[in-house]
mmCIF file of C-alpha atoms and ligand atoms in Angstrom:
data_model
loop_
_atom_site.group_PDB
_atom_site.id
_atom_site.type_symbol
_atom_site.label_atom_id
_atom_site.label_comp_id
_atom_site.label_asym_id
_atom_site.label_seq_id
_atom_site.Cartn_x
_atom_site.Cartn_y
_atom_site.Cartn_z
ATOM 1 C CA MET A 1 0.363 -61.119 -90.894
ATOM 2 C CA ARG A 2 0.668 -57.316 -91.185
ATOM 3 C CA SER A 3 4.393 -57.498 -89.881
ATOM 4 C CA PRO A 4 5.963 -54.013 -89.372
ATOM 5 C CA THR A 5 9.555 -53.122 -90.563
ATOM 6 C CA VAL A 6 10.601 -51.540 -87.686
ATOM 7 C CA THR A 7 14.045 -51.531 -86.391
ATOM 8 C CA LEU A 8 14.796 -50.747 -82.754
ATOM 9 C CA LEU A 9 17.433 -47.962 -82.274
ATOM 10 C CA LEU A 10 17.819 -48.183 -78.421
ATOM 11 C CA GLY A 11 16.205 -50.073 -75.632
ATOM 12 C CA GLN A 12 16.188 -54.020 -75.150
ATOM 13 C CA ASP A 13 13.103 -55.014 -76.699
ATOM 14 C CA GLY A 14 10.192 -53.747 -78.781
ATOM 15 C CA TRP A 15 7.537 -53.801 -75.992
ATOM 16 C CA VAL A 16 5.272 -51.379 -75.655
ATOM 17 C CA GLU A 17 1.815 -50.663 -73.241
ATOM 18 C CA HIS A 18 -1.217 -48.511 -74.585
ATOM 19 C CA VAL A 19 -3.827 -47.270 -73.304
ATOM 20 C CA ASP A 20 -7.022 -46.693 -75.053
ATOM 21 C CA ASN A 21 -10.596 -46.623 -74.049
ATOM 22 C CA GLY A 22 -9.321 -47.979 -70.261
ATOM 23 C CA ILE A 23 -8.164 -51.051 -71.726
ATOM 24 C CA ARG A 24 -4.038 -51.723 -71.994
ATOM 25 C CA TYR A 25 -2.457 -53.367 -74.706
ATOM 26 C CA THR A 26 1.126 -54.356 -74.720
ATOM 27 C CA PHE A 27 2.509 -55.696 -78.039
ATOM 28 C CA ASP A 28 6.055 -55.759 -79.807
ATOM 29 C CA VAL A 29 6.072 -52.853 -81.892
ATOM 30 C CA THR A 30 9.057 -54.698 -83.992
ATOM 31 C CA ARG A 31 6.462 -57.887 -84.408
ATOM 32 C CA CYS A 32 3.473 -56.681 -84.251
ATOM 33 C CA MET A 33 1.119 -53.701 -85.965
ATOM 34 C CA PHE A 34 -1.559 -52.016 -84.133
ATOM 35 C CA SER A 35 -4.088 -49.864 -85.987
ATOM 36 C CA PRO A 36 -4.712 -46.161 -84.352
ATOM 37 C CA GLY A 37 -7.331 -45.469 -87.577
ATOM 38 C CA ASN A 38 -9.679 -47.959 -86.100
ATOM 39 C CA ILE A 39 -10.349 -46.058 -83.226
ATOM 40 C CA THR A 40 -14.160 -45.167 -83.927
ATOM 41 C CA GLU A 41 -14.732 -48.554 -84.429
ATOM 42 C CA LYS A 42 -13.307 -49.964 -81.244
ATOM 43 C CA LEU A 43 -15.221 -47.340 -80.182
ATOM 44 C CA ARG A 44 -18.907 -48.451 -80.799
ATOM 45 C CA VAL A 45 -17.626 -52.365 -80.353
ATOM 46 C CA ALA A 46 -17.390 -51.301 -77.039
ATOM 47 C CA SER A 47 -21.089 -49.968 -76.540
ATOM 48 C CA LEU A 48 -22.488 -53.148 -78.681
ATOM 49 C CA PRO A 49 -24.899 -54.477 -76.537
ATOM 50 C CA CYS A 50 -23.364 -57.948 -75.955
ATOM 51 C CA ALA A 51 -24.718 -58.985 -72.374
ATOM 52 C CA GLY A 52 -23.927 -62.974 -71.814
ATOM 53 C CA GLU A 53 -23.391 -63.750 -75.501
ATOM 54 C CA VAL A 54 -20.648 -65.603 -77.042
ATOM 55 C CA VAL A 55 -18.473 -64.212 -79.651
ATOM 56 C CA ALA A 56 -15.741 -65.066 -82.483
ATOM 57 C CA ASP A 57 -13.272 -63.103 -82.868
ATOM 58 C CA LEU A 58 -11.917 -64.428 -86.166
ATOM 59 C CA TYR A 59 -8.480 -61.612 -86.741
ATOM 60 C CA ALA A 60 -7.828 -60.839 -83.487
ATOM 61 C CA GLY A 61 -4.220 -59.587 -83.828
ATOM 62 C CA ILE A 62 -3.097 -58.330 -80.426
ATOM 63 C CA GLY A 63 -7.082 -57.854 -79.103
ATOM 64 C CA TYR A 64 -8.012 -54.611 -80.867
ATOM 65 C CA PHE A 65 -11.772 -56.055 -80.339
ATOM 66 C CA THR A 66 -11.711 -59.011 -78.069
ATOM 67 C CA LEU A 67 -10.923 -56.612 -75.468
ATOM 68 C CA PRO A 68 -13.565 -54.137 -76.483
ATOM 69 C CA TYR A 69 -16.185 -57.168 -76.359
ATOM 70 C CA LEU A 70 -14.796 -58.480 -72.863
ATOM 71 C CA VAL A 71 -14.156 -55.366 -70.986
ATOM 72 C CA HIS A 72 -16.836 -52.840 -71.886
ATOM 73 C CA ALA A 73 -19.421 -54.508 -74.099
ATOM 74 C CA GLY A 74 -20.166 -57.612 -71.551
ATOM 75 C CA ALA A 75 -19.726 -60.733 -73.966
ATOM 76 C CA ALA A 76 -20.146 -63.794 -71.819
ATOM 77 C CA PHE A 77 -16.746 -65.687 -74.161
ATOM 78 C CA VAL A 78 -14.751 -64.699 -76.422
ATOM 79 C CA HIS A 79 -13.191 -67.216 -79.310
ATOM 80 C CA ALA A 80 -10.327 -65.296 -80.050
ATOM 81 C CA CYS A 81 -8.408 -66.888 -83.555
ATOM 82 C CA GLU A 82 -5.048 -65.427 -84.785
ATOM 83 C CA TRP A 83 -2.570 -66.515 -86.534
ATOM 84 C CA ASN A 84 0.793 -64.948 -86.261
ATOM 85 C CA PRO A 85 2.786 -66.250 -82.891
ATOM 86 C CA HIS A 86 3.549 -63.501 -81.542
ATOM 87 C CA ALA A 87 0.397 -61.124 -82.074
ATOM 88 C CA VAL A 88 -1.008 -64.851 -79.831
ATOM 89 C CA GLU A 89 1.751 -64.118 -77.187
ATOM 90 C CA ALA A 90 0.655 -60.402 -77.025
ATOM 91 C CA LEU A 91 -2.857 -61.259 -77.091
ATOM 92 C CA ARG A 92 -2.519 -63.669 -74.279
ATOM 93 C CA ARG A 93 -0.677 -61.135 -72.041
ATOM 94 C CA ASN A 94 -2.912 -58.173 -72.786
ATOM 95 C CA LEU A 95 -6.081 -61.199 -71.893
ATOM 96 C CA GLU A 96 -4.205 -61.442 -68.587
ATOM 97 C CA LEU A 97 -3.518 -57.318 -67.913
ATOM 98 C CA ASN A 98 -6.562 -56.892 -68.085
ATOM 99 C CA GLY A 99 -8.501 -59.375 -66.213
ATOM 100 C CA VAL A 100 -10.321 -61.382 -68.573
ATOM 101 C CA GLN A 101 -8.398 -64.418 -69.436
ATOM 102 C CA ASP A 102 -10.950 -66.669 -68.250
ATOM 103 C CA ARG A 103 -13.971 -65.336 -70.488
ATOM 104 C CA CYS A 104 -11.692 -66.155 -73.656
ATOM 105 C CA GLN A 105 -9.725 -68.978 -75.211
ATOM 106 C CA ILE A 106 -7.473 -68.359 -78.072
ATOM 107 C CA HIS A 107 -6.933 -70.597 -81.027
ATOM 108 C CA PRO A 108 -3.956 -70.039 -82.561
ATOM 109 C CA GLY A 109 -3.058 -70.507 -86.563
ATOM 110 C CA ASP A 110 -5.321 -70.331 -89.647
ATOM 111 C CA ASN A 111 -9.095 -69.297 -88.888
ATOM 112 C CA ARG A 112 -10.570 -71.534 -92.385
ATOM 113 C CA GLN A 113 -9.061 -74.771 -89.985
ATOM 114 C CA LEU A 114 -11.269 -74.511 -86.695
ATOM 115 C CA GLU A 115 -12.792 -77.423 -86.065
ATOM 116 C CA LEU A 116 -15.589 -75.075 -83.784
ATOM 117 C CA ARG A 117 -18.923 -74.544 -84.912
ATOM 118 C CA ASP A 118 -22.328 -73.851 -83.982
ATOM 119 C CA VAL A 119 -21.173 -71.366 -80.939
ATOM 120 C CA ALA A 120 -21.416 -67.930 -81.902
ATOM 121 C CA ASP A 121 -24.183 -65.179 -81.910
ATOM 122 C CA ARG A 122 -21.829 -62.848 -83.139
ATOM 123 C CA VAL A 123 -18.727 -63.441 -85.534
ATOM 124 C CA ASN A 124 -15.700 -60.266 -85.567
ATOM 125 C CA LEU A 125 -14.223 -60.462 -89.551
ATOM 126 C CA GLY A 126 -11.820 -57.819 -89.021
ATOM 127 C CA LEU A 127 -9.246 -57.960 -92.048
ATOM 128 C CA LEU A 128 -8.534 -55.763 -95.021
ATOM 129 C CA PRO A 129 -8.879 -55.346 -97.688
ATOM 130 C CA SER A 130 -11.454 -58.872 -97.443
ATOM 131 C CA SER A 131 -12.382 -60.670 -95.069
ATOM 132 C CA GLU A 132 -13.330 -62.709 -97.663
ATOM 133 C CA GLU A 133 -12.295 -65.630 -96.923
ATOM 134 C CA GLY A 134 -13.130 -65.794 -93.333
ATOM 135 C CA TRP A 135 -17.008 -65.847 -94.566
ATOM 136 C CA PRO A 136 -17.781 -69.942 -94.733
ATOM 137 C CA ILE A 137 -15.947 -70.323 -90.976
ATOM 138 C CA ALA A 138 -17.957 -67.398 -90.162
ATOM 139 C CA CYS A 139 -21.271 -69.336 -90.899
ATOM 140 C CA GLN A 140 -20.407 -72.305 -89.485
ATOM 141 C CA LEU A 141 -19.588 -70.666 -86.441
ATOM 142 C CA LEU A 142 -23.165 -68.845 -85.965
ATOM 143 C CA ARG A 143 -25.393 -71.154 -83.663
ATOM 144 C CA LYS A 144 -27.274 -72.583 -85.961
ATOM 145 C CA GLY A 145 -30.724 -72.900 -84.319
ATOM 146 C CA THR A 146 -31.087 -69.216 -83.790
ATOM 147 C CA GLY A 147 -28.238 -67.574 -85.901
ATOM 148 C CA GLY A 148 -26.387 -63.970 -84.833
ATOM 149 C CA ILE A 149 -24.452 -61.369 -86.178
ATOM 150 C CA LEU A 150 -21.494 -60.564 -88.529
ATOM 151 C CA HIS A 151 -19.505 -57.994 -88.258
ATOM 152 C CA ILE A 152 -18.011 -58.020 -91.833
ATOM 153 C CA HIS A 153 -14.643 -55.431 -92.942
ATOM 154 C CA GLN A 154 -14.361 -54.588 -96.484
ATOM 155 C CA ASN A 155 -12.340 -51.817 -98.092
ATOM 156 C CA VAL A 156 -15.009 -50.546 -101.015
ATOM 157 C CA GLU A 157 -14.198 -48.931 -104.004
ATOM 158 C CA SER A 158 -16.101 -46.134 -105.241
ATOM 159 C CA PHE A 159 -14.688 -44.744 -108.397
ATOM 160 C CA PRO A 160 -16.346 -42.841 -110.619
ATOM 161 C CA ALA A 161 -15.777 -45.362 -113.856
ATOM 162 C CA LYS A 162 -16.982 -48.470 -111.460
ATOM 163 C CA ALA A 163 -20.346 -46.591 -111.190
ATOM 164 C CA LEU A 164 -20.979 -46.920 -114.364
ATOM 165 C CA HIS A 165 -20.728 -50.935 -114.483
ATOM 166 C CA LEU A 166 -22.950 -51.028 -111.403
ATOM 167 C CA HIS A 167 -24.445 -54.105 -109.815
ATOM 168 C CA SER A 168 -23.968 -57.071 -112.813
ATOM 169 C CA GLY A 169 -26.496 -58.829 -110.852
ATOM 170 C CA HIS A 170 -24.529 -61.758 -110.930
ATOM 171 C CA LEU A 171 -25.371 -63.143 -107.669
ATOM 172 C CA GLU A 172 -29.161 -62.768 -107.905
ATOM 173 C CA GLU A 173 -29.424 -64.528 -111.283
ATOM 174 C CA GLN A 174 -27.447 -67.556 -109.226
ATOM 175 C CA GLN A 175 -29.573 -67.126 -106.008
ATOM 176 C CA LEU A 176 -32.825 -67.090 -108.403
ATOM 177 C CA GLN A 177 -31.743 -70.163 -110.463
ATOM 178 C CA GLN A 178 -31.469 -71.897 -106.499
ATOM 179 C CA CYS A 179 -34.355 -70.374 -104.733
ATOM 180 C CA PRO A 180 -36.358 -67.784 -106.685
ATOM 181 C CA GLU A 181 -39.469 -66.669 -104.120
ATOM 182 C CA GLN A 182 -36.233 -66.012 -101.541
ATOM 183 C CA ALA A 183 -33.818 -63.850 -103.781
ATOM 184 C CA PHE A 184 -36.695 -61.614 -104.362
ATOM 185 C CA SER A 185 -38.222 -61.818 -100.749
ATOM 186 C CA ASN A 186 -34.426 -60.977 -98.857
ATOM 187 C CA ARG A 187 -34.153 -58.271 -101.702
ATOM 188 C CA GLN A 188 -37.019 -57.039 -100.682
ATOM 189 C CA GLU A 189 -36.183 -57.188 -96.660
ATOM 190 C CA ASP A 190 -32.820 -55.312 -97.346
ATOM 191 C CA GLN A 191 -33.797 -52.830 -99.548
ATOM 192 C CA ARG A 192 -36.039 -52.141 -96.723
ATOM 193 C CA ASN A 193 -33.454 -52.012 -93.926
ATOM 194 C CA CYS A 194 -31.432 -49.684 -95.552
ATOM 195 C CA ARG A 195 -30.857 -45.861 -97.234
ATOM 196 C CA ASN A 196 -31.917 -46.189 -101.118
ATOM 197 C CA PRO A 197 -29.243 -44.608 -103.131
ATOM 198 C CA LYS A 198 -31.583 -42.414 -104.461
ATOM 199 C CA ASP A 199 -32.091 -40.762 -101.761
ATOM 200 C CA ALA A 200 -28.316 -39.471 -102.201
ATOM 201 C CA ASP A 201 -27.241 -36.182 -101.914
ATOM 202 C CA ARG A 202 -26.960 -34.874 -105.356
ATOM 203 C CA THR A 203 -25.133 -31.319 -106.969
ATOM 204 C CA ASP A 204 -27.312 -28.598 -108.312
ATOM 205 C CA SER A 205 -27.216 -30.359 -111.419
ATOM 206 C CA GLY A 206 -28.453 -33.043 -110.459
ATOM 207 C CA ARG A 207 -25.919 -35.360 -110.035
ATOM 208 C CA GLU A 208 -25.075 -37.796 -107.612
ATOM 209 C CA THR A 209 -21.649 -36.475 -105.027
ATOM 210 C CA PRO A 210 -19.105 -38.478 -105.049
ATOM 211 C CA ALA A 211 -19.862 -38.932 -101.273
ATOM 212 C CA ALA A 212 -23.326 -40.208 -102.049
ATOM 213 C CA MET A 213 -21.875 -42.744 -104.868
ATOM 214 C CA ALA A 214 -19.444 -43.204 -102.358
ATOM 215 C CA ARG A 215 -22.657 -44.540 -99.639
ATOM 216 C CA ALA A 216 -24.112 -46.592 -103.000
ATOM 217 C CA GLU A 217 -21.084 -48.613 -103.667
ATOM 218 C CA TRP A 218 -21.285 -49.449 -99.975
ATOM 219 C CA GLN A 219 -24.967 -50.367 -100.449
ATOM 220 C CA ARG A 220 -24.239 -52.295 -102.922
ATOM 221 C CA TRP A 221 -21.761 -54.214 -101.783
ATOM 222 C CA ALA A 222 -23.701 -54.799 -98.912
ATOM 223 C CA GLU A 223 -26.700 -56.360 -100.720
ATOM 224 C CA THR A 224 -24.238 -58.601 -102.829
ATOM 225 C CA THR A 225 -22.924 -59.967 -99.669
ATOM 226 C CA GLY A 226 -26.343 -60.896 -97.674
ATOM 227 C CA ALA A 227 -26.991 -62.561 -100.688
ATOM 228 C CA ARG A 228 -23.431 -64.260 -100.792
ATOM 229 C CA ILE A 229 -23.712 -65.134 -96.903
ATOM 230 C CA ARG A 230 -27.528 -66.304 -97.097
ATOM 231 C CA ILE A 231 -26.797 -69.014 -100.137
ATOM 232 C CA LEU A 232 -23.329 -70.168 -97.439
ATOM 233 C CA LEU A 233 -25.939 -70.439 -94.369
ATOM 234 C CA GLN A 234 -28.325 -72.198 -96.928
ATOM 235 C CA GLN A 235 -25.334 -74.563 -98.069
ATOM 236 C CA LEU A 236 -24.200 -75.111 -95.311
ATOM 237 C CA HIS A 237 -27.252 -75.975 -93.273
ATOM 238 C CA GLY A 238 -29.831 -77.488 -95.902
ATOM 239 C CA LYS A 239 -32.146 -75.090 -94.902
ATOM 240 C CA PRO A 240 -33.436 -71.034 -95.658
ATOM 241 C CA TRP A 241 -32.191 -68.250 -93.889
ATOM 242 C CA ARG A 242 -32.804 -64.346 -94.389
ATOM 243 C CA THR A 243 -29.907 -61.924 -93.898
ATOM 244 C CA ASN A 244 -31.093 -58.659 -93.197
ATOM 245 C CA ILE A 245 -28.487 -55.495 -93.294
ATOM 246 C CA LEU A 246 -28.384 -53.862 -89.952
ATOM 247 C CA HIS A 247 -26.450 -50.900 -90.687
ATOM 248 C CA ILE A 248 -23.148 -50.421 -92.335
ATOM 249 C CA GLU A 249 -20.371 -48.313 -90.654
ATOM 250 C CA PRO A 250 -17.613 -46.118 -92.890
ATOM 251 C CA VAL A 251 -14.139 -46.496 -90.624
ATOM 252 C CA LYS A 252 -12.164 -44.716 -92.402
ATOM 253 C CA SER A 253 -10.596 -43.379 -95.479
ATOM 254 C CA TYR A 254 -7.969 -45.801 -96.975
ATOM 255 C CA ALA A 255 -6.992 -44.635 -100.175
ATOM 256 C CA PRO A 256 -8.915 -41.930 -102.640
ATOM 257 C CA HIS A 257 -11.782 -43.511 -102.973
ATOM 258 C CA VAL A 258 -11.975 -46.822 -101.418
ATOM 259 C CA ASP A 259 -13.512 -46.644 -97.917
ATOM 260 C CA HIS A 260 -12.816 -49.500 -95.110
ATOM 261 C CA VAL A 261 -16.486 -49.941 -93.768
ATOM 262 C CA VAL A 262 -18.240 -52.175 -91.499
ATOM 263 C CA LEU A 263 -21.562 -54.388 -92.441
ATOM 264 C CA ASP A 264 -23.517 -55.646 -89.476
ATOM 265 C CA LEU A 265 -24.836 -58.446 -91.005
ATOM 266 C CA GLU A 266 -27.600 -60.235 -88.686
ATOM 267 C CA CYS A 267 -28.269 -63.770 -89.595
ATOM 268 C CA ARG A 268 -31.428 -66.344 -88.454
ATOM 269 C CA PRO A 269 -32.317 -69.595 -90.369
ATOM 270 C CA LEU A 270 -36.183 -69.119 -91.134
ATOM 271 C CA SER A 271 -38.666 -71.453 -89.491
HETATM 272 C C1 LIG B 301 -5.801 -56.135 -89.716
HETATM 273 S S1 LIG B 301 -5.239 -57.032 -88.305
HETATM 274 C C2 LIG B 301 -6.284 -57.267 -87.450
HETATM 275 C C3 LIG B 301 -6.138 -56.666 -86.316
HETATM 276 C C4 LIG B 301 -8.246 -55.651 -85.869
HETATM 277 N N1 LIG B 301 -8.612 -56.426 -86.305
HETATM 278 C C5 LIG B 301 -8.125 -54.320 -86.716
HETATM 279 O O1 LIG B 301 -9.052 -54.497 -87.659
HETATM 280 O O2 LIG B 301 -7.035 -53.626 -85.410
HETATM 281 C C6 LIG B 301 -5.945 -58.886 -88.862
HETATM 282 C C7 LIG B 301 -5.263 -59.936 -88.245
HETATM 283 O O3 LIG B 301 -5.108 -61.269 -88.524
HETATM 284 C C8 LIG B 301 -4.488 -62.652 -88.900
HETATM 285 N N2 LIG B 301 -4.829 -63.532 -89.560
HETATM 286 C C9 LIG B 301 -5.025 -63.052 -91.153
HETATM 287 N N3 LIG B 301 -5.398 -64.513 -91.658
HETATM 288 C C10 LIG B 301 -5.924 -65.118 -90.742
HETATM 289 C C11 LIG B 301 -6.355 -66.295 -90.810
HETATM 290 N N4 LIG B 301 -6.431 -67.012 -91.775
HETATM 291 N N5 LIG B 301 -6.135 -66.840 -89.284
HETATM 292 C C12 LIG B 301 -6.273 -66.639 -88.472
HETATM 293 N N6 LIG B 301 -5.452 -65.007 -88.251
HETATM 294 C C13 LIG B 301 -5.389 -64.561 -89.656
HETATM 295 C C14 LIG B 301 -2.893 -61.369 -88.982
HETATM 296 O O4 LIG B 301 -2.250 -61.995 -88.825
HETATM 297 C C15 LIG B 301 -3.760 -60.497 -88.141
HETATM 298 O O5 LIG B 301 -2.698 -60.346 -86.894
#
């Protein structure tokens, strides 16, 4: 729910208005959270080429990403899911404030119960520390004939000690048992589209810098996520899919050695 612990000292209610990037957001500060730290991601979403697309925003909140998709990115329609009734009320007001209420359907309640399927060109999964519980519904929402793009948020840890136990390969082993050729070709494709951890910055003594280790950890997380989403899509549709890491966006440092990143993952059915 991300409910704040705020006490109102003065005034009748906690409703405020905040404007960023030309979008008006109203919300009750005593009931809903607002993440100023996500501004770079909101600006990036606003610049995505979404003209004519149907987008699903699984963790819509008060519309932090739903509104940039509608107002700036040119999305034709957004399905916005949210289970906090106070956030749903703010989202409803925000759609009207910005004149885009006709291009958005709010789905109040737990997004994992959503009946909707086969509608989205793009799915936004903006939940921390992980949106993993939303991956199956995101796969269900993607258009089964053409697929689309997932924007997957995650807090990725890169504790130095963790680097010693890297990448157990468990997932790939699992996929190798199910579909050996595809596990191999998908991994090669993922590697072609990503920065190679071996190219990362090194200190004079040849050791990887903390920043380089963090990037390598994001890359490993993205590759594992791509493989897991591919398996989910294959299980859902009973035919092979490919996933392709388009981009990994660092949003903010969440805590020491913990970074909030967004993976842009292209998912397409193989003909
Ligand atoms: C971090 S906030 C999202 C805000 C926005 N995406 C951002 O990053 O600024 C997460 C939102 O997802 C909602 N949420 C979490 N789990 C959910 C679920 N299973 N179904 C629907 N909404 C959910 C919470 O109520 C909260 O408003």
